[in-house]
């Protein structure tokens, strides 16, 4: 996962210190963001596919995203959350 860090706002909750990886063109306002977040397995219970969330990155970029799917990563304890602009 890349060196981007941030937080995900979920209603009244916040998932903090998330690692993020954004695909090429992710900062282009025309194409929006796609990428992945790395989360601990218990955090999965807070997420719903297709629901909008606000992602705030430490580099001051922010936007509304939605979770498209969640994968287990073989050999790793973390889950990979695939996102796109909402």
Short mmCIF file of N, CA, C and O in Angstrom, two decimals:
data_model
loop_
_atom_site.label_atom_id
_atom_site.label_comp_id
_atom_site.label_asym_id
_atom_site.label_seq_id
_atom_site.Cartn_x
_atom_site.Cartn_y
_atom_site.Cartn_z
N UNK A 1 0.85 -1.16 0.00
CA UNK A 1 0.00 0.00 0.00
C UNK A 1 0.90 1.23 0.00
O UNK A 1 1.99 1.20 0.53
N UNK A 2 0.41 2.30 -0.58
CA UNK A 2 1.21 3.50 -0.73
C UNK A 2 1.41 4.24 0.58
O UNK A 2 0.91 3.86 1.62
N UNK A 3 2.12 5.35 0.51
CA UNK A 3 2.43 6.13 1.68
C UNK A 3 1.39 7.17 2.02
O UNK A 3 1.63 8.01 2.86
N UNK A 4 0.22 7.14 1.39
CA UNK A 4 -0.83 8.11 1.68
C UNK A 4 -1.59 7.63 2.91
O UNK A 4 -1.93 6.46 3.03
N UNK A 5 -1.86 8.55 3.81
CA UNK A 5 -2.62 8.21 5.01
C UNK A 5 -3.82 9.14 5.11
O UNK A 5 -3.81 10.22 4.55
N UNK A 6 -4.83 8.70 5.82
CA UNK A 6 -6.01 9.54 5.99
C UNK A 6 -7.00 8.93 6.93
O UNK A 6 -6.70 8.00 7.68
N UNK A 7 -8.21 9.46 6.85
CA UNK A 7 -9.29 8.97 7.71
C UNK A 7 -10.58 8.91 6.90
O UNK A 7 -10.75 9.62 5.92
N UNK A 8 -11.46 8.04 7.34
CA UNK A 8 -12.74 7.83 6.68
C UNK A 8 -13.84 8.17 7.67
O UNK A 8 -13.90 7.61 8.76
N UNK A 9 -14.71 9.12 7.29
CA UNK A 9 -15.80 9.53 8.15
C UNK A 9 -17.03 8.69 7.83
O UNK A 9 -17.44 8.58 6.67
N UNK A 10 -17.60 8.09 8.88
CA UNK A 10 -18.75 7.18 8.74
C UNK A 10 -19.81 7.67 9.71
O UNK A 10 -19.81 7.28 10.88
N UNK A 11 -20.70 8.54 9.26
CA UNK A 11 -21.70 9.08 10.18
C UNK A 11 -21.00 9.73 11.35
O UNK A 11 -20.20 10.62 11.19
N UNK A 12 -21.27 9.27 12.56
CA UNK A 12 -20.64 9.82 13.75
C UNK A 12 -19.32 9.16 14.11
O UNK A 12 -18.71 9.49 15.11
N UNK A 13 -18.87 8.19 13.30
CA UNK A 13 -17.62 7.47 13.57
C UNK A 13 -16.53 7.91 12.61
O UNK A 13 -16.81 8.44 11.54
N UNK A 14 -15.28 7.65 13.00
CA UNK A 14 -14.14 7.94 12.14
C UNK A 14 -13.17 6.77 12.20
O UNK A 14 -12.81 6.32 13.29
N UNK A 15 -12.77 6.25 11.04
CA UNK A 15 -11.68 5.28 10.98
C UNK A 15 -10.42 6.09 10.70
O UNK A 15 -10.30 6.74 9.66
N UNK A 16 -9.47 6.08 11.63
CA UNK A 16 -8.28 6.93 11.55
C UNK A 16 -7.04 6.12 11.14
O UNK A 16 -7.02 4.91 11.26
N UNK A 17 -6.03 6.87 10.71
CA UNK A 17 -4.72 6.31 10.37
C UNK A 17 -4.81 5.20 9.33
O UNK A 17 -4.11 4.20 9.42
N UNK A 18 -5.68 5.39 8.34
CA UNK A 18 -5.79 4.41 7.26
C UNK A 18 -4.69 4.62 6.24
O UNK A 18 -4.30 5.76 5.96
N UNK A 19 -4.18 3.53 5.70
CA UNK A 19 -3.25 3.62 4.58
C UNK A 19 -4.06 3.58 3.30
O UNK A 19 -5.02 2.81 3.19
N UNK A 20 -3.69 4.42 2.35
CA UNK A 20 -4.43 4.49 1.09
C UNK A 20 -3.48 4.40 -0.09
O UNK A 20 -2.31 4.77 -0.01
N UNK A 21 -4.01 3.90 -1.19
CA UNK A 21 -3.30 3.85 -2.46
C UNK A 21 -4.29 4.32 -3.51
O UNK A 21 -5.36 3.74 -3.66
N UNK A 22 -3.96 5.41 -4.22
CA UNK A 22 -4.83 5.94 -5.25
C UNK A 22 -4.26 5.61 -6.61
O UNK A 22 -3.05 5.68 -6.82
N UNK A 23 -5.13 5.27 -7.55
CA UNK A 23 -4.70 4.93 -8.91
C UNK A 23 -4.27 6.18 -9.66
O UNK A 23 -4.60 7.30 -9.28
N UNK A 24 -3.55 5.99 -10.75
CA UNK A 24 -3.11 7.09 -11.60
C UNK A 24 -4.31 7.92 -12.00
O UNK A 24 -5.38 7.40 -12.29
N UNK A 25 -4.12 9.23 -12.02
CA UNK A 25 -5.21 10.12 -12.38
C UNK A 25 -6.15 10.39 -11.23
O UNK A 25 -7.16 11.04 -11.39
N UNK A 26 -5.81 9.89 -10.05
CA UNK A 26 -6.70 10.01 -8.91
C UNK A 26 -6.91 11.45 -8.48
O UNK A 26 -7.90 11.76 -7.85
N UNK A 27 -5.99 12.34 -8.81
CA UNK A 27 -6.17 13.73 -8.42
C UNK A 27 -6.86 14.54 -9.51
O UNK A 27 -7.12 15.71 -9.35
N UNK A 28 -7.18 13.94 -10.62
CA UNK A 28 -7.84 14.61 -11.74
C UNK A 28 -9.34 14.68 -11.47
O UNK A 28 -10.00 13.67 -11.31
N UNK A 29 -9.89 15.90 -11.41
CA UNK A 29 -11.29 16.06 -11.05
C UNK A 29 -12.23 15.45 -12.08
O UNK A 29 -13.37 15.14 -11.77
N UNK A 30 -11.79 15.27 -13.31
CA UNK A 30 -12.66 14.67 -14.33
C UNK A 30 -12.82 13.17 -14.15
O UNK A 30 -13.89 12.63 -14.37
N UNK A 31 -11.75 12.49 -13.76
CA UNK A 31 -11.83 11.03 -13.61
C UNK A 31 -12.18 10.61 -12.20
O UNK A 31 -12.61 9.49 -11.98
N UNK A 32 -12.00 11.48 -11.23
CA UNK A 32 -12.29 11.14 -9.84
C UNK A 32 -11.23 10.23 -9.25
O UNK A 32 -10.16 10.06 -9.81
N UNK A 33 -11.55 9.65 -8.12
CA UNK A 33 -10.62 8.79 -7.41
C UNK A 33 -11.02 7.34 -7.56
O UNK A 33 -12.19 6.99 -7.49
N UNK A 34 -10.05 6.51 -7.74
CA UNK A 34 -10.21 5.07 -7.53
C UNK A 34 -8.98 4.63 -6.78
O UNK A 34 -7.92 5.26 -6.87
N UNK A 35 -9.09 3.59 -6.02
CA UNK A 35 -7.95 3.12 -5.26
C UNK A 35 -8.37 2.15 -4.20
O UNK A 35 -9.44 1.53 -4.28
N UNK A 36 -7.52 2.03 -3.17
CA UNK A 36 -7.75 1.06 -2.10
C UNK A 36 -7.38 1.67 -0.76
O UNK A 36 -6.50 2.51 -0.66
N UNK A 37 -8.05 1.19 0.27
CA UNK A 37 -7.72 1.49 1.65
C UNK A 37 -7.36 0.17 2.33
O UNK A 37 -7.91 -0.87 2.00
N UNK A 38 -6.48 0.24 3.29
CA UNK A 38 -6.12 -0.93 4.07
C UNK A 38 -6.74 -0.77 5.46
O UNK A 38 -6.51 0.23 6.13
N UNK A 39 -7.56 -1.76 5.86
CA UNK A 39 -8.24 -1.69 7.16
C UNK A 39 -8.02 -2.97 7.95
O UNK A 39 -7.71 -4.01 7.40
N UNK A 40 -8.24 -2.86 9.25
CA UNK A 40 -8.23 -4.05 10.11
C UNK A 40 -9.57 -4.77 9.94
O UNK A 40 -10.61 -4.12 9.75
N UNK A 41 -9.60 -6.10 10.03
CA UNK A 41 -10.84 -6.85 9.83
C UNK A 41 -12.04 -6.38 10.65
O UNK A 41 -13.14 -6.29 10.10
N UNK A 42 -11.90 -6.01 11.94
CA UNK A 42 -13.09 -5.56 12.68
C UNK A 42 -13.72 -4.28 12.10
O UNK A 42 -14.91 -4.05 12.26
N UNK A 43 -12.93 -3.46 11.40
CA UNK A 43 -13.45 -2.22 10.82
C UNK A 43 -14.41 -2.50 9.66
O UNK A 43 -15.22 -1.64 9.32
N UNK A 44 -14.35 -3.68 9.08
CA UNK A 44 -15.23 -4.03 7.97
C UNK A 44 -16.70 -3.94 8.38
O UNK A 44 -17.55 -3.59 7.57
N UNK A 45 -16.99 -4.22 9.63
CA UNK A 45 -18.37 -4.18 10.11
C UNK A 45 -18.98 -2.79 9.99
O UNK A 45 -20.21 -2.65 9.94
N UNK A 46 -18.16 -1.75 9.91
CA UNK A 46 -18.64 -0.36 9.82
C UNK A 46 -18.95 0.05 8.38
O UNK A 46 -19.54 1.12 8.17
N UNK A 47 -18.55 -0.75 7.40
CA UNK A 47 -18.65 -0.36 6.00
C UNK A 47 -19.75 -1.12 5.27
O UNK A 47 -19.96 -2.30 5.51
N UNK A 48 -20.41 -0.43 4.34
CA UNK A 48 -21.42 -1.04 3.48
C UNK A 48 -21.06 -0.75 2.03
O UNK A 48 -20.68 0.38 1.70
N UNK A 49 -21.18 -1.73 1.18
CA UNK A 49 -20.91 -1.53 -0.25
C UNK A 49 -21.90 -0.53 -0.83
O UNK A 49 -23.08 -0.57 -0.52
N UNK A 50 -21.38 0.38 -1.67
CA UNK A 50 -22.23 1.34 -2.36
C UNK A 50 -22.68 2.54 -1.54
O UNK A 50 -23.28 3.46 -2.07
N UNK A 51 -22.38 2.56 -0.26
CA UNK A 51 -22.77 3.68 0.59
C UNK A 51 -21.72 4.78 0.51
O UNK A 51 -20.52 4.49 0.50
N UNK A 52 -22.11 6.06 0.48
CA UNK A 52 -21.13 7.13 0.41
C UNK A 52 -20.45 7.39 1.76
O UNK A 52 -21.10 7.32 2.82
N UNK A 53 -19.17 7.68 1.71
CA UNK A 53 -18.36 8.05 2.87
C UNK A 53 -17.47 9.23 2.47
O UNK A 53 -17.21 9.44 1.29
N UNK A 54 -16.96 9.96 3.44
CA UNK A 54 -16.02 11.04 3.16
C UNK A 54 -14.63 10.58 3.52
O UNK A 54 -14.36 10.17 4.65
N UNK A 55 -13.73 10.68 2.55
CA UNK A 55 -12.32 10.33 2.76
C UNK A 55 -11.54 11.63 2.85
O UNK A 55 -11.64 12.49 1.97
N UNK A 56 -10.77 11.80 3.92
CA UNK A 56 -9.91 12.96 4.12
C UNK A 56 -8.48 12.47 4.24
O UNK A 56 -8.15 11.73 5.17
N UNK A 57 -7.65 12.88 3.29
CA UNK A 57 -6.26 12.44 3.28
C UNK A 57 -5.38 13.45 4.01
O UNK A 57 -5.70 14.64 4.08
N UNK A 58 -4.26 12.97 4.54
CA UNK A 58 -3.33 13.82 5.28
C UNK A 58 -2.74 14.92 4.41
O UNK A 58 -2.29 15.94 4.92
N UNK A 59 -2.73 14.73 3.07
CA UNK A 59 -2.18 15.77 2.18
C UNK A 59 -3.24 16.83 1.84
O UNK A 59 -3.07 17.61 0.92
N UNK A 60 -4.34 16.85 2.58
CA UNK A 60 -5.42 17.83 2.52
C UNK A 60 -6.40 17.62 1.37
O UNK A 60 -7.32 18.41 1.19
N UNK A 61 -6.26 16.55 0.59
CA UNK A 61 -7.29 16.21 -0.38
C UNK A 61 -8.43 15.53 0.37
O UNK A 61 -8.21 14.83 1.36
N UNK A 62 -9.65 15.75 -0.12
CA UNK A 62 -10.82 15.14 0.52
C UNK A 62 -11.91 14.98 -0.53
O UNK A 62 -11.95 15.72 -1.51
N UNK A 63 -12.77 14.00 -0.33
CA UNK A 63 -13.87 13.81 -1.26
C UNK A 63 -14.79 12.70 -0.80
O UNK A 63 -14.45 11.92 0.09
N UNK A 64 -15.94 12.66 -1.42
CA UNK A 64 -16.90 11.60 -1.13
C UNK A 64 -16.58 10.39 -1.99
O UNK A 64 -16.41 10.51 -3.19
N UNK A 65 -16.48 9.24 -1.34
CA UNK A 65 -16.16 7.99 -2.04
C UNK A 65 -17.23 6.96 -1.72
O UNK A 65 -18.05 7.16 -0.82
N UNK A 66 -17.21 5.87 -2.46
CA UNK A 66 -18.03 4.72 -2.09
C UNK A 66 -17.17 3.47 -2.17
O UNK A 66 -16.21 3.40 -2.93
N UNK A 67 -17.53 2.51 -1.34
CA UNK A 67 -16.82 1.23 -1.30
C UNK A 67 -17.41 0.33 -2.38
O UNK A 67 -18.63 0.11 -2.41
N UNK A 68 -16.57 -0.16 -3.28
CA UNK A 68 -17.06 -1.03 -4.35
C UNK A 68 -16.96 -2.50 -3.98
O UNK A 68 -17.82 -3.29 -4.34
N UNK A 69 -15.89 -2.90 -3.29
CA UNK A 69 -15.78 -4.25 -2.76
C UNK A 69 -14.63 -4.33 -1.77
O UNK A 69 -13.80 -3.43 -1.69
N UNK A 70 -14.63 -5.39 -0.98
CA UNK A 70 -13.63 -5.61 0.06
C UNK A 70 -13.02 -6.99 -0.15
O UNK A 70 -13.75 -7.97 -0.31
N UNK A 71 -11.69 -7.05 -0.16
CA UNK A 71 -10.97 -8.30 -0.40
C UNK A 71 -10.07 -8.65 0.78
O UNK A 71 -9.51 -7.76 1.42
N UNK A 72 -9.92 -9.94 1.01
CA UNK A 72 -8.88 -10.44 1.90
C UNK A 72 -7.59 -10.44 1.10
O UNK A 72 -7.59 -10.74 -0.09
N UNK A 73 -6.50 -10.11 1.76
CA UNK A 73 -5.19 -10.13 1.11
C UNK A 73 -4.45 -11.34 1.63
O UNK A 73 -4.14 -11.41 2.82
N UNK A 74 -4.17 -12.34 0.76
CA UNK A 74 -3.48 -13.55 1.21
C UNK A 74 -2.17 -13.23 1.93
O UNK A 74 -1.39 -12.41 1.45
N UNK A 75 -2.00 -13.83 3.09
CA UNK A 75 -0.77 -13.66 3.85
C UNK A 75 -0.69 -12.38 4.64
O UNK A 75 0.33 -12.11 5.27
N UNK A 76 -1.76 -11.58 4.63
CA UNK A 76 -1.76 -10.34 5.40
C UNK A 76 -2.95 -10.30 6.33
O UNK A 76 -3.99 -10.89 6.06
N UNK A 77 -2.80 -9.58 7.42
CA UNK A 77 -3.86 -9.46 8.42
C UNK A 77 -4.89 -8.41 8.01
O UNK A 77 -6.03 -8.47 8.43
N UNK A 78 -4.51 -7.46 7.18
CA UNK A 78 -5.40 -6.35 6.77
C UNK A 78 -6.31 -6.77 5.63
O UNK A 78 -6.04 -7.71 4.90
N UNK A 79 -7.42 -6.02 5.48
CA UNK A 79 -8.33 -6.19 4.36
C UNK A 79 -8.10 -5.02 3.39
O UNK A 79 -7.71 -3.93 3.80
N UNK A 80 -8.37 -5.25 2.12
CA UNK A 80 -8.23 -4.22 1.11
C UNK A 80 -9.62 -3.76 0.67
O UNK A 80 -10.43 -4.57 0.19
N UNK A 81 -9.90 -2.48 0.86
CA UNK A 81 -11.19 -1.88 0.54
C UNK A 81 -11.03 -1.10 -0.77
O UNK A 81 -10.26 -0.15 -0.82
N UNK A 82 -11.73 -1.51 -1.81
CA UNK A 82 -11.66 -0.82 -3.10
C UNK A 82 -12.67 0.31 -3.10
O UNK A 82 -13.83 0.12 -2.73
N UNK A 83 -12.21 1.50 -3.54
CA UNK A 83 -13.05 2.70 -3.49
C UNK A 83 -13.10 3.39 -4.86
O UNK A 83 -12.21 3.19 -5.68
N UNK A 84 -14.14 4.19 -5.03
CA UNK A 84 -14.23 5.08 -6.19
C UNK A 84 -14.98 6.33 -5.74
O UNK A 84 -15.67 6.30 -4.73
N UNK A 85 -14.85 7.39 -6.52
CA UNK A 85 -15.56 8.61 -6.16
C UNK A 85 -17.06 8.32 -6.17
O UNK A 85 -17.54 7.56 -7.01
N UNK A 86 -17.78 8.85 -5.18
CA UNK A 86 -19.19 8.56 -5.00
C UNK A 86 -20.11 9.38 -5.86
O UNK A 86 -19.83 10.17 -6.65
#
